[in-house]
Coordinates of C-alpha atoms in Angstrom, one line a residue:
Chain A
M407 CA 0.0 0.0 0.0
T408 CA 1.3 3.4 -0.9
P409 CA 2.1 5.5 2.2
V410 CA 0.0 8.5 2.6
I411 CA 2.9 10.7 3.6
E412 CA 6.5 9.8 2.8
T413 CA 9.5 12.0 3.3
S414 CA 13.1 11.2 2.8
G415 CA 16.1 13.3 3.9
L416 CA 13.7 16.3 4.0
T417 CA 15.7 19.4 4.9
K418 CA 14.8 23.1 5.0
Q419 CA 17.5 25.7 5.5
Y420 CA 16.7 29.4 6.1
G421 CA 20.0 31.2 5.7
E422 CA 22.2 30.0 8.6
V423 CA 19.3 28.2 10.3
R424 CA 18.2 24.7 9.6
A425 CA 14.5 24.5 10.4
V426 CA 14.1 20.9 9.4
S427 CA 17.0 18.5 9.1
D428 CA 17.1 15.2 7.2
L429 CA 13.6 14.2 8.1
T430 CA 12.6 10.7 7.0
L431 CA 9.1 9.7 8.0
T432 CA 6.3 7.5 6.7
V433 CA 2.6 7.7 7.6
K434 CA 0.5 4.7 6.5
P435 CA -3.1 4.9 5.3
G436 CA -5.6 5.0 8.2
E437 CA -3.1 6.1 10.8
V438 CA -3.5 8.9 13.3
F439 CA -0.1 10.3 13.5
G440 CA 0.8 12.8 16.2
F441 CA 3.6 15.2 15.4
L442 CA 4.9 16.4 18.8
G443 CA 7.5 18.9 19.8
P444 CA 8.0 22.3 21.4
N445 CA 7.2 25.5 19.5
G446 CA 9.9 26.2 17.0
A447 CA 10.9 22.5 16.6
G448 CA 10.2 22.5 12.9
K449 CA 6.7 21.0 12.9
S450 CA 5.1 23.8 11.0
T451 CA 7.9 24.0 8.5
T452 CA 7.5 20.3 7.8
I453 CA 3.8 20.7 7.3
D454 CA 4.4 23.7 5.0
M455 CA 6.6 21.4 2.9
L456 CA 3.9 18.7 2.7
L457 CA 1.5 21.4 1.5
D458 CA 3.9 23.0 -1.0
Y459 CA 3.8 26.4 0.9
V460 CA 7.5 26.0 1.4
R461 CA 10.0 24.2 -0.9
P462 CA 12.6 21.8 0.6
T463 CA 16.3 22.7 0.4
A464 CA 17.0 19.0 0.0
G465 CA 15.2 15.6 0.2
T466 CA 11.8 14.5 -1.1
V467 CA 8.2 14.7 -0.1
R468 CA 5.5 12.4 -1.4
V469 CA 1.8 12.7 -0.5
F470 CA -0.4 9.8 -1.8
G471 CA 2.8 8.9 -3.8
L472 CA 2.6 12.3 -5.6
D473 CA 5.0 15.2 -5.6
P474 CA 3.4 18.3 -4.0
R475 CA 5.2 20.6 -6.4
A476 CA 3.9 18.9 -9.5
D477 CA 0.5 17.6 -8.5
I478 CA -0.8 20.0 -5.9
K479 CA -4.4 20.0 -7.2
E480 CA -4.7 16.2 -7.2
I481 CA -3.2 16.1 -3.7
H482 CA -5.3 18.9 -2.2
A483 CA -8.5 17.5 -3.7
R484 CA -8.1 14.5 -1.4
M485 CA -6.9 16.4 1.6
G486 CA -8.4 18.7 4.3
V487 CA -6.1 21.2 6.0
L488 CA -6.4 23.2 9.2
P489 CA -3.5 25.7 8.9
D490 CA -1.8 27.0 12.0
G491 CA -3.0 30.3 13.4
V492 CA -6.1 30.1 11.1
A493 CA -6.6 33.4 9.3
L494 CA -10.0 33.8 7.7
Y495 CA -11.8 36.5 5.6
D496 CA -13.3 38.8 8.2
R497 CA -15.8 40.5 5.9
L498 CA -17.3 37.2 4.7
T499 CA -19.8 35.1 6.7
G500 CA -19.2 31.6 8.0
R501 CA -21.6 30.4 5.3
H502 CA -19.6 32.1 2.6
H503 CA -16.5 30.3 3.8
L504 CA -18.1 26.9 3.7
E505 CA -19.8 27.5 0.4
F506 CA -16.4 28.4 -1.1
A507 CA -14.9 25.2 0.3
I508 CA -17.7 23.0 -1.0
G509 CA -17.6 24.7 -4.4
V510 CA -13.9 24.6 -5.0
K511 CA -13.7 20.9 -3.8
G512 CA -16.7 20.0 -5.9
A513 CA -18.1 18.3 -2.8
D514 CA -21.8 17.5 -2.0
D515 CA -21.7 18.4 1.7
T516 CA -24.3 20.8 3.1
V517 CA -23.4 23.9 5.1
E518 CA -25.8 22.9 7.9
D519 CA -24.3 19.4 8.3
L520 CA -20.8 20.8 8.5
L521 CA -21.9 23.4 11.1
D522 CA -23.5 20.7 13.2
R523 CA -20.4 18.5 13.0
V524 CA -18.2 21.2 14.5
S525 CA -20.9 22.5 16.8
L526 CA -21.1 25.9 15.2
D527 CA -24.4 27.8 15.7
R528 CA -26.4 28.1 12.4
V529 CA -27.3 31.7 13.3
A530 CA -23.6 32.5 13.9
A531 CA -22.9 31.2 10.3
T532 CA -24.9 34.2 8.9
R533 CA -22.6 36.6 10.7
R534 CA -19.3 38.1 9.4
V535 CA -16.3 36.1 10.6
G536 CA -14.8 39.3 11.9
S537 CA -17.1 39.0 14.9
Y538 CA -16.1 35.4 15.7
S539 CA -14.2 34.3 18.8
R540 CA -10.9 32.4 18.4
G541 CA -12.6 29.1 19.2
M542 CA -15.4 29.8 16.6
R543 CA -12.8 30.6 13.9
Q544 CA -11.0 27.3 14.8
R545 CA -14.3 25.4 14.4
L546 CA -15.1 27.0 11.1
A547 CA -11.7 26.3 9.7
L548 CA -12.0 22.7 10.9
A549 CA -15.4 22.5 9.1
M550 CA -13.7 23.7 5.9
A551 CA -11.1 21.0 6.3
L552 CA -13.8 18.3 6.7
V553 CA -15.4 19.3 3.4
G554 CA -15.4 16.4 0.8
S555 CA -14.5 13.7 3.3
P556 CA -10.8 13.9 2.6
D557 CA -8.5 10.9 2.6
L558 CA -5.9 12.8 4.6
L559 CA -6.5 15.5 7.3
V560 CA -3.5 17.7 8.2
L561 CA -4.2 19.6 11.3
D562 CA -1.6 22.1 12.5
E563 CA -2.0 22.7 16.3
P564 CA -5.8 22.0 16.1
Q565 CA -6.4 22.6 19.8
N566 CA -5.2 26.2 19.6
G567 CA -7.8 28.6 20.8
L568 CA -10.2 25.9 22.0
D569 CA -11.4 25.6 25.6
P570 CA -11.3 22.2 27.3
H571 CA -14.8 21.4 26.0
G572 CA -13.7 22.3 22.4
M573 CA -10.6 20.3 22.8
R574 CA -12.6 17.2 23.7
E575 CA -14.8 17.8 20.6
M576 CA -11.7 18.1 18.5
R577 CA -10.5 14.7 19.8
D578 CA -13.9 13.2 19.0
I579 CA -13.8 14.6 15.5
I580 CA -10.3 13.2 14.9
C581 CA -11.4 9.8 16.1
A582 CA -14.6 9.9 14.0
E583 CA -12.5 10.8 10.9
A584 CA -10.1 8.0 11.6
D585 CA -13.0 5.5 12.0
R586 CA -14.2 6.6 8.6
G587 CA -10.8 5.5 7.3
A588 CA -9.1 8.9 6.9
T589 CA -5.5 9.3 7.7
V590 CA -4.9 12.1 10.3
F591 CA -1.6 13.9 10.6
F592 CA -1.7 16.5 13.4
S593 CA 0.8 18.5 15.2
S594 CA 0.8 19.6 18.8
H595 CA 3.0 20.8 21.6
I596 CA 0.5 19.4 24.1
L597 CA 1.5 15.8 25.0
S598 CA -1.9 14.8 26.5
E599 CA -3.7 15.8 23.3
V600 CA -1.4 13.6 21.2
E601 CA -1.5 10.7 23.7
A602 CA -5.3 10.7 23.7
V603 CA -5.8 10.0 20.0
A604 CA -2.6 9.2 18.1
D605 CA -1.6 5.6 17.0
R606 CA 1.9 6.7 16.5
V607 CA 3.9 9.8 17.5
G608 CA 6.9 11.5 16.1
I609 CA 8.8 13.8 18.4
M610 CA 10.6 16.8 16.8
N611 CA 13.3 18.9 18.5
R612 CA 15.3 21.6 16.9
G613 CA 14.5 20.4 13.4
V614 CA 15.4 16.8 14.1
L615 CA 13.0 13.9 14.4
V616 CA 14.3 12.5 17.7
A617 CA 11.8 9.6 18.1
V618 CA 9.1 7.8 16.2
D619 CA 7.1 5.1 17.8
S620 CA 3.6 4.0 18.8
I621 CA 2.2 5.3 22.1
D622 CA 2.0 1.7 23.3
S623 CA 5.6 0.9 22.8
L624 CA 6.7 4.2 24.3
R625 CA 4.6 3.2 27.3
T626 CA 6.1 -0.3 27.4
D627 CA 9.6 1.2 27.4
L628 CA 8.6 3.2 30.4
E629 CA 6.8 0.5 32.3
G630 CA 8.3 0.0 35.7
G631 CA 10.4 3.1 35.1
V632 CA 11.1 5.2 38.1
I633 CA 12.5 8.7 38.5
V634 CA 14.5 9.5 41.6
D635 CA 15.1 13.1 42.4
L636 CA 18.0 13.8 44.6
V637 CA 19.5 16.9 46.2
V638 CA 23.2 16.6 47.1
E639 CA 25.9 18.6 48.9
G640 CA 29.5 18.8 47.8
A641 CA 31.3 19.0 44.5
V642 CA 29.4 17.1 41.7
D643 CA 31.6 15.0 39.6
E644 CA 29.6 14.4 36.4
D645 CA 32.1 11.9 34.9
A646 CA 32.0 9.8 38.0
L647 CA 28.2 9.9 38.0
A648 CA 28.0 8.9 34.4
A649 CA 30.1 5.9 35.2
I650 CA 27.3 4.4 37.3
D651 CA 26.1 2.4 34.4
Y652 CA 22.7 0.9 35.5
V653 CA 21.0 4.3 35.7
T654 CA 20.8 7.5 33.6
I655 CA 21.6 10.7 35.6
G656 CA 20.8 14.2 34.7
V657 CA 22.5 17.0 36.6
V658 CA 21.2 20.5 37.2
G659 CA 23.4 22.3 39.9
Q660 CA 23.0 20.3 43.1
S661 CA 19.9 18.4 41.8
L662 CA 20.2 15.0 40.2
T663 CA 17.4 13.3 38.3
V664 CA 18.0 9.6 38.1
E665 CA 16.0 7.4 35.6
C666 CA 16.2 3.8 36.6
S667 CA 14.1 0.6 36.6
Q668 CA 12.0 -0.3 39.6
D669 CA 14.3 -3.2 40.6
V670 CA 17.1 -0.8 41.6
Q671 CA 17.7 -0.7 45.3
K672 CA 17.5 2.9 46.4
S673 CA 20.0 2.4 49.2
A674 CA 22.6 0.9 46.8
L675 CA 21.9 3.7 44.4
I676 CA 22.5 6.4 47.1
A677 CA 25.6 4.6 48.2
D678 CA 27.0 4.6 44.7
I679 CA 26.2 8.3 44.3
E680 CA 27.8 9.2 47.6
A681 CA 30.9 7.3 46.5
T682 CA 31.5 10.0 43.9
G683 CA 32.1 12.5 46.7
V684 CA 28.8 14.1 47.5
T685 CA 26.3 13.8 50.3
V686 CA 22.6 13.1 49.5
T687 CA 20.4 15.5 51.5
D688 CA 17.0 14.8 50.0
V689 CA 15.4 12.0 48.1
G690 CA 12.1 11.8 46.2
T691 CA 10.7 9.0 44.0
R692 CA 8.0 9.2 41.3
R693 CA 6.9 7.0 38.4
A694 CA 8.1 8.0 35.0
S695 CA 5.4 9.4 32.6
L696 CA 5.3 10.0 28.9
E697 CA 5.9 13.6 29.8
D698 CA 9.3 12.7 31.3
L699 CA 10.1 10.9 28.1
F700 CA 9.0 13.9 26.0
T701 CA 11.1 16.2 28.2
A702 CA 14.1 13.9 27.9
F703 CA 13.8 13.7 24.1
T704 CA 13.4 17.4 23.7
T705 CA 16.1 18.5 26.1
D706 CA 18.8 15.8 25.6
V707 CA 19.7 17.1 22.2
D708 CA 20.3 20.4 23.9
S709 CA 22.8 19.2 26.4
T710 CA 24.6 16.2 24.8
D711 CA 24.2 16.6 21.0
Q712 CA 24.5 20.2 20.1
S713 CA 26.5 19.5 17.0
T714 CA 23.5 17.9 15.3
V715 CA 21.7 21.0 13.9
G716 CA 21.5 24.7 14.1
A717 CA 20.0 25.8 17.3
G718 CA 17.1 28.1 18.0
V719 CA 15.0 27.5 15.0
P720 CA 12.4 30.2 14.6
E721 CA 9.2 28.8 13.2
S722 CA 6.2 30.8 12.2
E723 CA 5.2 30.9 15.8
T724 CA 6.6 33.8 17.7
D725 CA 6.4 32.0 21.0
E726 CA 9.7 30.2 21.5
T727 CA 9.1 28.8 25.0
Q728 CA 9.4 25.0 25.3
E729 CA 5.9 24.6 26.8
V730 CA 4.8 21.1 27.7
T731 CA 1.5 20.6 29.4
A732 CA 0.7 17.1 30.6
Chain B
M1386 CA -11.5 26.4 -13.8
N1387 CA -11.0 26.6 -10.0
W1388 CA -9.7 30.2 -10.3
T1389 CA -13.4 31.3 -10.7
Y1390 CA -14.0 30.4 -7.0
V1391 CA -11.0 32.6 -6.0
A1392 CA -12.4 35.4 -8.2
R1393 CA -15.9 35.1 -6.7
K1394 CA -14.6 34.9 -3.2
D1395 CA -12.3 37.9 -3.8
F1396 CA -15.0 40.0 -5.4
A1397 CA -17.5 39.2 -2.6
D1398 CA -14.8 40.1 0.0
A1399 CA -13.7 43.3 -1.7
V1400 CA -17.2 44.5 -2.4
R1401 CA -18.0 44.3 1.3
S1402 CA -15.2 46.6 2.2
K1403 CA -15.8 50.3 3.0
L1404 CA -13.1 51.0 0.5
A1405 CA -15.0 49.7 -2.4
L1406 CA -18.1 51.6 -1.4
S1407 CA -16.2 54.8 -1.1
L1408 CA -14.7 54.2 -4.5
L1409 CA -18.2 53.8 -6.0
A1410 CA -19.3 57.0 -4.3
L1411 CA -16.1 58.8 -5.5
F1412 CA -16.6 57.7 -9.2
S1413 CA -20.2 58.7 -9.1
L1414 CA -19.6 62.1 -7.6
L1415 CA -16.8 62.7 -10.0
A1416 CA -19.0 61.9 -13.0
L1417 CA -21.8 64.1 -11.7
F1418 CA -19.6 67.1 -11.2
S1419 CA -17.9 66.7 -14.6
V1420 CA -21.1 66.6 -16.4
A1421 CA -23.0 69.2 -14.4
V1422 CA -20.2 71.8 -14.0
P1423 CA -20.0 73.0 -17.6
R1424 CA -23.7 73.3 -17.8
L1425 CA -23.8 75.4 -14.6
I1426 CA -20.9 77.6 -15.7
L1427 CA -21.5 77.9 -19.5
G1428 CA -25.3 77.8 -19.2
P1429 CA -27.5 76.4 -21.9
D1430 CA -24.7 76.9 -24.5
A1431 CA -22.6 74.0 -23.2
T1432 CA -22.5 71.0 -25.4
V1433 CA -22.6 67.3 -24.5
Q1434 CA -19.1 67.0 -25.9
E1435 CA -17.7 69.6 -23.6
S1436 CA -19.2 67.9 -20.7
L1437 CA -18.1 64.4 -21.4
G1438 CA -14.7 65.7 -22.5
L1439 CA -14.2 67.0 -19.0
I1440 CA -14.5 63.5 -17.5
A1441 CA -11.4 62.2 -19.1
G1442 CA -9.0 64.4 -17.1
P1443 CA -10.2 63.4 -13.6
V1444 CA -10.6 59.8 -14.6
Q1445 CA -7.0 59.6 -15.7
L1446 CA -6.0 60.7 -12.3
V1447 CA -8.4 58.8 -10.1
V1448 CA -8.5 55.4 -11.9
P1449 CA -4.8 54.5 -11.2
F1450 CA -5.1 55.3 -7.5
A1451 CA -8.4 53.5 -7.2
A1452 CA -7.2 50.4 -8.9
L1453 CA -3.9 50.3 -6.9
V1454 CA -5.8 50.8 -3.6
V1455 CA -8.2 48.0 -4.4
A1456 CA -5.6 45.6 -5.6
Y1457 CA -2.2 46.3 -4.1
L1458 CA -2.8 43.9 -1.1
A1459 CA -4.4 41.2 -3.3
I1460 CA -1.6 38.7 -2.7
A1461 CA 0.7 40.4 -0.2
G1462 CA -2.1 41.1 2.3
E1463 CA -3.2 37.5 2.3
R1464 CA 0.3 36.3 2.6
E1465 CA 1.0 38.5 5.6
S1466 CA -2.3 37.6 7.4
G1467 CA -1.8 33.9 6.7
S1468 CA -5.2 33.5 5.0
L1469 CA -3.3 32.5 1.8
K1470 CA -2.4 29.3 3.5
L1471 CA -6.1 28.6 4.0
L1472 CA -6.8 29.5 0.4
L1473 CA -4.0 27.3 -1.0
S1474 CA -5.0 24.3 1.2
F1475 CA -7.8 23.8 -1.3
P1476 CA -7.2 22.3 -4.8
L1477 CA -5.9 25.5 -6.2
T1478 CA -2.5 26.3 -7.9
R1479 CA -0.8 29.5 -7.3
R1480 CA -1.7 30.5 -10.9
D1481 CA -5.4 30.0 -9.9
V1482 CA -4.9 32.4 -7.1
V1483 CA -3.2 35.1 -9.3
V1484 CA -5.8 34.8 -12.1
G1485 CA -8.7 34.7 -9.6
K1486 CA -7.3 37.8 -7.8
L1487 CA -6.8 39.7 -11.1
V1488 CA -10.4 38.9 -12.3
G1489 CA -12.0 39.5 -8.9
R1490 CA -10.4 42.8 -8.2
S1491 CA -10.8 44.0 -11.8
G1492 CA -14.5 43.3 -11.3
V1493 CA -14.6 45.6 -8.3
V1494 CA -12.9 48.5 -10.1
V1495 CA -14.8 48.0 -13.4
L1496 CA -18.0 48.0 -11.3
G1497 CA -17.0 51.4 -9.9
V1498 CA -16.1 52.8 -13.3
V1499 CA -19.3 51.6 -15.0
T1500 CA -21.4 52.9 -12.1
G1501 CA -19.8 56.3 -12.3
F1502 CA -20.3 56.5 -16.1
L1503 CA -23.9 55.3 -15.8
V1504 CA -24.6 58.1 -13.3
S1505 CA -23.1 60.6 -15.7
A1506 CA -25.0 59.1 -18.7
A1507 CA -28.2 59.6 -16.8
L1508 CA -27.3 63.2 -16.0
V1509 CA -26.3 63.9 -19.6
V1510 CA -29.7 62.7 -20.8
A1511 CA -31.4 64.8 -18.2
L1512 CA -29.5 67.9 -19.0
Y1513 CA -29.0 67.7 -22.8
G1514 CA -31.8 65.4 -23.8
S1515 CA -29.6 63.0 -25.7
L1516 CA -26.4 60.9 -25.5
P1517 CA -23.9 59.9 -28.1
V1518 CA -24.3 56.2 -27.2
V1519 CA -21.6 54.6 -29.3
S1520 CA -18.7 56.8 -28.5
F1521 CA -19.9 56.9 -24.9
A1522 CA -19.8 53.1 -24.7
V1523 CA -16.3 52.9 -26.3
F1524 CA -15.1 55.6 -23.9
V1525 CA -16.4 53.5 -21.0
G1526 CA -14.7 50.4 -22.5
V1527 CA -11.3 52.1 -22.9
T1528 CA -11.5 53.4 -19.3
A1529 CA -12.4 50.0 -18.0
L1530 CA -9.3 48.6 -19.9
F1531 CA -7.2 51.3 -18.3
A1532 CA -8.5 50.3 -14.9
V1533 CA -7.9 46.6 -15.5
A1534 CA -4.3 47.4 -16.7
Y1535 CA -3.7 49.1 -13.3
V1536 CA -5.3 46.2 -11.4
G1537 CA -2.9 43.9 -13.3
I1538 CA 0.0 46.1 -12.3
A1539 CA -1.1 46.1 -8.7
V1540 CA -1.7 42.3 -8.5
G1541 CA 1.7 41.8 -10.2
L1542 CA 3.5 44.0 -7.7
S1543 CA 1.6 42.3 -4.9
G1544 CA 2.9 38.9 -6.0
F1545 CA 6.5 40.2 -5.8
V1546 CA 6.4 41.2 -2.2
A1547 CA 5.8 39.4 1.1
S1548 CA 4.3 42.1 3.3
R1549 CA 1.8 44.9 3.3
G1550 CA 4.5 47.5 3.9
R1551 CA 6.4 46.5 0.8
A1552 CA 3.3 46.3 -1.2
I1553 CA 2.4 49.9 -0.3
A1554 CA 5.9 51.1 -1.2
A1555 CA 5.9 49.3 -4.5
A1556 CA 2.4 50.6 -5.5
L1557 CA 3.3 54.2 -4.5
S1558 CA 6.6 54.2 -6.3
F1559 CA 5.0 52.9 -9.4
V1560 CA 2.2 55.5 -9.5
V1561 CA 4.7 58.4 -8.7
V1562 CA 7.1 57.3 -11.4
M1563 CA 4.5 56.6 -14.1
E1564 CA 1.9 59.3 -13.4
F1565 CA 4.1 62.2 -12.4
F1566 CA 7.6 61.7 -13.8
W1567 CA 7.1 59.7 -17.0
D1568 CA 6.2 62.9 -18.9
L1569 CA 9.7 64.1 -18.4
V1570 CA 11.3 61.0 -20.0
P1571 CA 10.6 61.7 -23.7
T1572 CA 11.2 65.4 -23.2
G1573 CA 14.4 64.9 -21.2
L1574 CA 15.7 62.3 -23.7
Y1575 CA 14.9 64.7 -26.6
Y1576 CA 16.8 67.5 -24.9
L1577 CA 19.8 65.3 -24.2
L1578 CA 19.9 64.2 -27.8
N1579 CA 19.1 67.5 -29.5
G1580 CA 20.1 70.2 -27.0
A1581 CA 16.7 71.8 -27.5
M1582 CA 13.2 71.4 -26.1
P1583 CA 10.7 69.4 -28.3
G1584 CA 9.1 71.5 -31.0
Q1585 CA 6.2 70.8 -33.3
Q1586 CA 7.9 68.3 -35.5
L1587 CA 9.1 65.2 -33.5
P1588 CA 10.6 61.8 -34.2
A1589 CA 8.5 58.6 -33.8
W1590 CA 10.3 57.3 -30.7
Y1591 CA 9.2 60.4 -28.9
F1592 CA 5.6 59.6 -29.4
L1593 CA 6.2 55.9 -28.5
L1594 CA 7.8 56.8 -25.2
D1595 CA 5.0 59.3 -24.6
R1596 CA 2.4 56.7 -24.8
L1597 CA 4.3 53.9 -23.1
S1598 CA 3.1 54.8 -19.6
P1599 CA -0.4 53.5 -18.7
S1600 CA -2.0 56.9 -18.6
G1601 CA 0.0 58.0 -21.7
A1602 CA -1.6 55.0 -23.5
Y1603 CA -5.0 55.8 -22.1
T1604 CA -4.8 59.4 -23.3
Y1605 CA -4.0 58.2 -26.8
A1606 CA -6.7 55.6 -26.7
V1607 CA -9.2 58.2 -25.7
E1608 CA -8.0 60.3 -28.6
L1609 CA -8.7 57.3 -30.8
V1610 CA -12.2 57.1 -29.5
A1611 CA -12.6 60.8 -30.2
R1612 CA -11.7 60.2 -33.9
V1613 CA -13.7 56.9 -34.2
G1614 CA -16.8 58.3 -32.6
A1615 CA -18.1 60.9 -34.9
A1616 CA -19.4 62.9 -31.9
G1617 CA -15.8 63.5 -30.7
L1618 CA -15.7 63.0 -27.0
V1619 CA -12.6 64.8 -26.3
T1620 CA -13.1 68.5 -26.5
T1621 CA -11.2 70.4 -29.1
S1622 CA -12.4 73.7 -27.9
D1623 CA -9.8 73.6 -25.1
S1624 CA -7.7 76.6 -25.7
S1625 CA -4.4 75.3 -24.4
A1626 CA -1.9 74.7 -27.2
E1627 CA -0.7 71.5 -25.5
T1628 CA -4.1 69.9 -25.8
A1629 CA -4.6 71.2 -29.3
A1630 CA -1.2 69.7 -30.3
A1631 CA -2.0 66.4 -28.7
I1632 CA -5.2 66.2 -30.7
A1633 CA -3.7 67.3 -34.0
P1634 CA -3.3 64.4 -36.3
L1635 CA -0.2 62.5 -35.6
A1636 CA 1.1 62.5 -39.2
D1637 CA 1.3 66.3 -39.2
R1638 CA 3.7 66.3 -36.2
L1639 CA 5.8 63.4 -37.1
V1640 CA 9.1 63.4 -38.8
G1641 CA 8.7 60.8 -41.6
E1642 CA 6.0 58.2 -42.1
V1643 CA 3.7 56.9 -39.2
P1644 CA 5.3 53.7 -38.1
F1645 CA 3.1 50.6 -37.2
Y1646 CA 3.7 51.1 -33.5
L1647 CA 2.1 54.5 -33.6
E1648 CA -1.1 53.4 -35.3
G1649 CA -4.2 54.0 -33.3
W1650 CA -4.5 50.5 -32.0
S1651 CA -1.0 50.6 -30.4
A1652 CA -2.3 52.5 -27.4
I1653 CA -4.8 49.8 -26.8
A1654 CA -2.1 47.1 -27.2
I1655 CA 0.1 49.0 -24.7
L1656 CA -2.8 49.0 -22.2
V1657 CA -3.3 45.2 -22.8
L1658 CA 0.5 44.7 -22.1
W1659 CA 0.3 46.7 -18.9
G1660 CA -2.6 44.5 -17.9
T1661 CA -0.8 41.2 -18.5
V1662 CA 3.0 41.5 -18.3
P1663 CA 3.4 42.8 -14.7
V1664 CA 1.0 40.2 -13.4
A1665 CA 2.8 37.5 -15.3
L1666 CA 6.1 38.5 -13.8
G1667 CA 4.5 38.8 -10.4
Y1668 CA 3.1 35.3 -10.8
L1669 CA 6.6 33.8 -11.8
R1670 CA 8.0 35.3 -8.7
F1671 CA 5.1 34.2 -6.5
R1672 CA 5.2 30.7 -7.9
R1673 CA 8.7 30.2 -6.5
A1674 CA 8.2 31.9 -3.2
D1675 CA 8.2 30.2 0.2
L1676 CA 5.1 31.5 2.0

């Protein structure tokens, strides 16, 4: 079966900055793929290349086996897109927007049905979009993306501007579309949103795809995992700590974060750590979550692998904070 | 033919703007004053020709600004706001977008021009009792072509730039160069070559340069209308020597034979080129752009 999305060595360079680096990714038909990463990680740039808004510096993109540069009409006829930071036409009504989408796609959807699917008020649809709230705009844009029952939905940060209720409805719509047989590719910086609906996730950090796996196997990897947080006194010898080979230790000042399996004896661990020349003054233990994994993936590149790619990639978002909400 | 959806969307969008409404009002007012003023000043002696002839001047000044204002953000505005990404998420090529924009915005400006002229036609009939229908229609047609040429220029410039600010700068620069300084080009070049100001007898290239700007071409095209339409829309009673000279048959003022590029239709051809070449260049640039 032809993959719905297939990229190979995909790279986008803006001057000195490499927004996306050597991205190789395959999304199979019927999959719900969550594209996860902090703002500025290269998610939007990747989506822009899938949609032919931005042209790759190197590498290839195929959507439905077709080249976006050559066959954009064929591809977009089978695709629904929710662009990031949805900008609509303020002077036109919601109905105008949907009628445009239905017309240009040659679809047989009705405006009323689309409004109902995204829970937009029919009266609101007669008003100019300029008067809409952010959530209403997001719903209208989603309704436009659903026109023509597309084979592929590309949703860039679909939960933006939605309240918790709206976010749940968005999840339900994504699941309903997947049940219909559509492939869904959606990006998010909110882990819980991705976790709730995605079959598989790809984690981007600083332009690099640092992990691709199913939620289940990510969870399996973590099973039984424990995080031990320690506060120590005395000079921290990072090399000596790294030599303790049955755990992974992160150091921030006098705080140590130790990832280990449940079998590890805490007393033995503390003894080994104190053997490096420090005194442990405080110990806390918690179970590892997907969030820890996400945090590990999106910060490790920072501290241990800086040579991989250009740092500080500005994406279209202005917000550069590495916000992760569980 | 997916560009038709872009054109309809764009027309519907632009027609709802206060801008388009004020344009319509401006054109109508302009037409009213142009037709009514000679009658009021000259009294019952004023002719239809004198009245209509007065419209050409203000039209030549207002149409470029109106067209640029309506169309300069056609592409750059949507690019800056991000709505272009929504538009292009549908089965549309970038060519569909450019063609749709050109047609949609042209529709708005032509609507303004036609409304203005209809108002003036109604007033002409009311004041003078009759209207030279054929020359009037051709006059409206040439003016509409002039307006579309400027929309083409604006959409083309809009495709070249990525932001509103640059789009404004490009449109303003163009109108200043073409509407205010272009007149100096043939004169200046003549002076450089001959060491004297242009006289009554001039070489063919002088006339070509003179009609190469959009409004230059429009002036000549209107002159063509004046000769085609027996009624003579452009007033010849204007006392200024400059106008008289411009209206004088070209052959009398030209050194040598009238070359093909100075035939009457060439002004029309130049307007068509202004309406197509800049927008084609803008498209070629826009086609390659990262949004």
